[in-house]
Short mmCIF file of C-alpha atoms (C1' of nucleotides) in Angstrom, two decimals:
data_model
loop_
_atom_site.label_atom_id
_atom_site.label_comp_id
_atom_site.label_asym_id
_atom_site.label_seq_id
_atom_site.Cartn_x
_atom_site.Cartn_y
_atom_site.Cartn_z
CA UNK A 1 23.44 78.34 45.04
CA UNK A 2 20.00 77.32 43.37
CA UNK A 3 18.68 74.01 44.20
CA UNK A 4 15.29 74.37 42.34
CA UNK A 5 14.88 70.97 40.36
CA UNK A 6 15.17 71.12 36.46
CA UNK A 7 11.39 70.30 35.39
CA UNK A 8 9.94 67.39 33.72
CA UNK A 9 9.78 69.25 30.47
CA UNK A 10 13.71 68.90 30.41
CA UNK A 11 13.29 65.21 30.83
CA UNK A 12 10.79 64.87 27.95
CA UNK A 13 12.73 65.09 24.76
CA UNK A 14 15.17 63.43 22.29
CA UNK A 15 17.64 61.47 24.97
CA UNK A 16 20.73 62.98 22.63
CA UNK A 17 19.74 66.40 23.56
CA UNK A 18 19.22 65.61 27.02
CA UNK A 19 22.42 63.67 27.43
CA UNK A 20 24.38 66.50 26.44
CA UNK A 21 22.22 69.28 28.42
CA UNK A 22 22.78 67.35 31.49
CA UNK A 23 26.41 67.75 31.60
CA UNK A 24 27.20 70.57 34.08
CA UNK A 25 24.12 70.73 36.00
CA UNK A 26 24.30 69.67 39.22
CA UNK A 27 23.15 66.27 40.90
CA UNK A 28 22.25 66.31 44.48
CA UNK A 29 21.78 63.86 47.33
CA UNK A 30 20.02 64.48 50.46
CA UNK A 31 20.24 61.68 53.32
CA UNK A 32 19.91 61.97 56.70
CA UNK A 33 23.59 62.50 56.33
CA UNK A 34 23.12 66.07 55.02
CA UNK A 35 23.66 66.87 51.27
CA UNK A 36 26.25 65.95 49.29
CA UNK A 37 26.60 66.08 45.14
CA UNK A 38 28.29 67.57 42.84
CA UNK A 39 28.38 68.52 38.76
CA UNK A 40 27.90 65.97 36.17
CA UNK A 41 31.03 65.77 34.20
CA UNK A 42 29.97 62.42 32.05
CA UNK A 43 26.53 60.96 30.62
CA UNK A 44 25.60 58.19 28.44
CA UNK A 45 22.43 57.98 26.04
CA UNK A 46 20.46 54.57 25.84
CA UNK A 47 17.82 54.29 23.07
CA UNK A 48 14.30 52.56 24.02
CA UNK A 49 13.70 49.85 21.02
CA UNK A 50 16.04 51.60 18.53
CA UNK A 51 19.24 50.85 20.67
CA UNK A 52 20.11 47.60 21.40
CA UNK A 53 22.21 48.26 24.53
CA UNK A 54 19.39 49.62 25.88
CA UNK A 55 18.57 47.41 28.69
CA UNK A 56 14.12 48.01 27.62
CA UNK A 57 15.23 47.13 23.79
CA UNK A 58 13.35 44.34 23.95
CA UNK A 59 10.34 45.44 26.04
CA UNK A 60 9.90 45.55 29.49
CA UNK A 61 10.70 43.11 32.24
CA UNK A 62 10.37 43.03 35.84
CA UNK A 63 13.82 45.44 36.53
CA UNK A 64 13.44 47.87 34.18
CA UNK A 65 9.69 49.26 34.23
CA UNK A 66 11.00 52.70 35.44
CA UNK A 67 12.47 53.20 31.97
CA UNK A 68 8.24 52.87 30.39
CA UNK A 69 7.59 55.13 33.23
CA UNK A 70 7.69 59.24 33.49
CA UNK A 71 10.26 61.60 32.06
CA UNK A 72 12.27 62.93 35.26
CA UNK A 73 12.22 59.33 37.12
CA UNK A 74 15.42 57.79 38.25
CA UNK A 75 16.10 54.39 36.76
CA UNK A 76 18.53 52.32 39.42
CA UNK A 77 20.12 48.84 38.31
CA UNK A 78 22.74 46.52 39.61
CA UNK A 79 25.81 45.59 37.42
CA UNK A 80 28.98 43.09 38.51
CA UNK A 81 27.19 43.93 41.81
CA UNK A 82 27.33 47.56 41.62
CA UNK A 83 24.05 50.04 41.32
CA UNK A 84 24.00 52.31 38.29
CA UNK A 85 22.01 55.57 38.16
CA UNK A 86 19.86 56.72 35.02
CA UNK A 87 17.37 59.57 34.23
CA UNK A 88 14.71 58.28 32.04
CA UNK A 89 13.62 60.73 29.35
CA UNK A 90 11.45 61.15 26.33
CA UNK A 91 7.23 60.74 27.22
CA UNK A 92 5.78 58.36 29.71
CA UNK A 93 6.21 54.72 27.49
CA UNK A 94 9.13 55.40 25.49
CA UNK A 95 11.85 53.54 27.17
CA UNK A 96 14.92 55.55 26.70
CA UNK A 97 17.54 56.57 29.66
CA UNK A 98 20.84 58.49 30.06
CA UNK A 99 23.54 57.06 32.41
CA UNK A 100 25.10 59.39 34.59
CA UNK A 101 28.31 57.99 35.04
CA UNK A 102 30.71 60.59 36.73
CA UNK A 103 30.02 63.69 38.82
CA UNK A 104 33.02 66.66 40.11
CA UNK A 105 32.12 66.62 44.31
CA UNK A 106 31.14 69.88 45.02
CA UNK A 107 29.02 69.39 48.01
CA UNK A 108 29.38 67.33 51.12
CA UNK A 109 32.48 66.05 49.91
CA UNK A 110 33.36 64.54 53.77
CA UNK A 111 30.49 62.50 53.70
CA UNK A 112 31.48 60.89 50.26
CA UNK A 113 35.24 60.40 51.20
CA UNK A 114 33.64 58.23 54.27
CA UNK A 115 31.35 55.91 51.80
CA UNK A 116 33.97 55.49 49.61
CA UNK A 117 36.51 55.25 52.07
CA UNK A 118 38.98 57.36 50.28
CA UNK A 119 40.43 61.43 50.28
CA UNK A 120 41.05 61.11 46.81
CA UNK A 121 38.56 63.23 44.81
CA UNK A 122 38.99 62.19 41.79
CA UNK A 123 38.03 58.16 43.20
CA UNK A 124 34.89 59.77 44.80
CA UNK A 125 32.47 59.42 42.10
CA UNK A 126 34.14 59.01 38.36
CA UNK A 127 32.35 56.03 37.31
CA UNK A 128 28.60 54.97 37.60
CA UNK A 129 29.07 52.18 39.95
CA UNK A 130 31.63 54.82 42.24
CA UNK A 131 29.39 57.97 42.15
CA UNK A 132 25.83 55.37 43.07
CA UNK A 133 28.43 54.17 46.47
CA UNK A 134 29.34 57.83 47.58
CA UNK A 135 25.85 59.21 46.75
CA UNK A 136 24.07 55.93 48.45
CA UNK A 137 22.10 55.16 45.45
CA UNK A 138 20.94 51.66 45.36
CA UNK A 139 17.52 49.77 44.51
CA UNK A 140 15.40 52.23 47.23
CA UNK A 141 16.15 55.15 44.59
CA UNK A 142 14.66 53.52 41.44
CA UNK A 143 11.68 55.21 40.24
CA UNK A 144 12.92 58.30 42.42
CA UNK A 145 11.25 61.54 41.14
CA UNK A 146 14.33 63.68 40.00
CA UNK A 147 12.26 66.82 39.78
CA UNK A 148 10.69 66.46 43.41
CA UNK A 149 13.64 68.19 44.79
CA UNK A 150 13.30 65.62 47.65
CA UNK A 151 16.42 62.68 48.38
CA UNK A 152 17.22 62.95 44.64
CA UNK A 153 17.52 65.40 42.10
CA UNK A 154 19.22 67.39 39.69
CA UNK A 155 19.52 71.41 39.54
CA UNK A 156 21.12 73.95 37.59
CA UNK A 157 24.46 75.02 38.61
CA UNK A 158 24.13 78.52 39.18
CA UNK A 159 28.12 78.59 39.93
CA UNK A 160 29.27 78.06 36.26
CA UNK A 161 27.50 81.86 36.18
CA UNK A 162 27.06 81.19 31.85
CA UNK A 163 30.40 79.90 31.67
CA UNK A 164 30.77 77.72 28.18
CA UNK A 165 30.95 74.19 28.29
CA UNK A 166 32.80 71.97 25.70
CA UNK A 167 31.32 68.63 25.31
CA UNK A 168 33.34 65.91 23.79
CA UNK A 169 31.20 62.84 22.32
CA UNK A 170 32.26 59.28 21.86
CA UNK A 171 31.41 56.03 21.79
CA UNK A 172 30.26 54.32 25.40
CA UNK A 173 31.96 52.37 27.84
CA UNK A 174 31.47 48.83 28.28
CA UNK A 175 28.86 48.30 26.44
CA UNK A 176 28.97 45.25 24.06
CA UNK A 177 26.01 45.67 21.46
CA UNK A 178 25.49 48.63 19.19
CA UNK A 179 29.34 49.60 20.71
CA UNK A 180 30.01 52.03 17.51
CA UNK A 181 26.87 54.71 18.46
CA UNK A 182 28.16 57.84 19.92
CA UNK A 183 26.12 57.83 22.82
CA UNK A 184 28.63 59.10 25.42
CA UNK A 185 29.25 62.85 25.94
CA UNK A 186 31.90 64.75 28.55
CA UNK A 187 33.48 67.87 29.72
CA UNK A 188 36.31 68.29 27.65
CA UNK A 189 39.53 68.34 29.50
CA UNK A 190 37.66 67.33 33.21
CA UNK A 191 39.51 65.39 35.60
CA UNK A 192 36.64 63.73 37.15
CA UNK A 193 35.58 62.17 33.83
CA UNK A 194 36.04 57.98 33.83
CA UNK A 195 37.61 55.43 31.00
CA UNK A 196 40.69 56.61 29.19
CA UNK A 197 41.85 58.12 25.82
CA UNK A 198 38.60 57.42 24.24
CA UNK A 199 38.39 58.59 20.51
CA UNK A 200 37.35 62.07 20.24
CA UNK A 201 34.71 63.02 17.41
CA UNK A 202 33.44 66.43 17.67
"C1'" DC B 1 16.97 25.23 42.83
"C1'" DT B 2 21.12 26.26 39.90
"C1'" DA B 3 23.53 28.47 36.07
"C1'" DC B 4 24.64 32.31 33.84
"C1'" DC B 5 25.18 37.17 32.90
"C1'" DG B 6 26.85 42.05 33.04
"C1'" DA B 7 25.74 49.94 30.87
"C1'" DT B 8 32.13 47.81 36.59
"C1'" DT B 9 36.00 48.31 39.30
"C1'" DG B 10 40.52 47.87 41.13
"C1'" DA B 11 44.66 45.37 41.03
"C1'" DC B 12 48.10 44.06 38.26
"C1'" DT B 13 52.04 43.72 34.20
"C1'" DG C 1 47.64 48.09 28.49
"C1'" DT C 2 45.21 43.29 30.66
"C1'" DC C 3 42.26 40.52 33.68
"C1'" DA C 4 39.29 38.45 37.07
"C1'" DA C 5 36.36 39.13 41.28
"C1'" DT C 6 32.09 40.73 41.87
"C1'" DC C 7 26.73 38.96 43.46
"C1'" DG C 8 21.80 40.04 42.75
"C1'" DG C 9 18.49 39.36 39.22
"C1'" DT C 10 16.64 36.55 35.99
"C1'" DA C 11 15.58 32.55 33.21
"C1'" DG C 12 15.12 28.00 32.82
"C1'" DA C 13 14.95 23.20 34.64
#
DNA sequence: CTACCGATTGACT
DNA sequence: GTCAATCGGTAGA
């Protein structure tokens, strides 16, 4: 199993591209705990200025500066009183982010059936707000260097072995502005995707 | 200080 | 399918 972090370079381009490529790599969580993770089944894209659900639309503000910052950074926010996790992408001041909103446990899944207090699987980590409580993501992991390979980051998952992904995209969930952009992209036919019968359209 | 909001979730019909 | 509890962050008084 290879745990090397994906590099910054990944990070750096058009947050489409990198919403998509992130699907099936693998997210990973170290804690005093041990390691847990798993693969990321579900992603959302958010826009910098160009997007208006894009929490940094409308320049930056005291909660989102990780969004201006580096390519590779985590961005962490609360929601409904729930903690989110993002990757930002694109250069250093271009505030653009994708949402990684459901993971397939793979790895420590004991330690996530405790934090969520379930031995469901599929209620481990399918939804943002879920996966942030069984991964114990919360404010201390905002501007989190993803490609450190330390507490937080994201590797390739060397046990797909090539296999070939299908990627559904659609529009995202929840969001009330700019809600006909399809931003939102999934493994086609995973169980551990969130949100229901959502339109396909490619 | 208070009022309001939300990129959610889980319980319910 | 619907709906409301959720509570920290922020803006504004």
């Amino acid at each position: 199993m290879t745990l090397i972090p994906l590099p910054r370079d990944f990070y750096a381009r058009d947050p489409v591209i990198v919403a998509r490529e992130l699907l099936g790599q693998r997210l990973l969580r170290e804690t005093p705990a041990g390691l847990c993770g798993g693969r990321i089944v579900e992603t959302e894209a958010y826009l910098s200025s160009r997007d208006p659900a894009c929490h940094a639309s409308r320049g930056m503000n005291r909660k989102n500066t990780a969004m201006f910052g580096p390519p590779g950074h985590a961005y962490v926010y609360m929601i409904h009183a729930r903690w989110c996790l993002n990757a930002v992408t694109e250069p250093e001041g271009i505030p653009s982010a994708i949402l990684i909103r459901a993971i397939e446990p793979l790895d420590g899944i004991d330690l996530m059936q405790e934090r969520r207090r379930t031995d469901v699987l599929r209620d481990l980590a399918r939804g943002p707000a879920r996966l942030c409580e069984a991964l114990v993501i919360n404010r201390a992991a905002n501007h989190c260097d993803l490609t450190a390979g330390r507490e937080l980051w994201i590797a390739e998952d060397a046990s797909l072995n090539g296999t070939p992904l299908r990627t559904i995209r659609s529009a995202r969930i929840g969001v009330t502005s700019a809600h006909r952009r399809l931003l939102r992209f999934y493994l086609a036919g995973n169980a551990f995707v969130s949100g229901r019968g959502q339109r396909v359209l490619r």
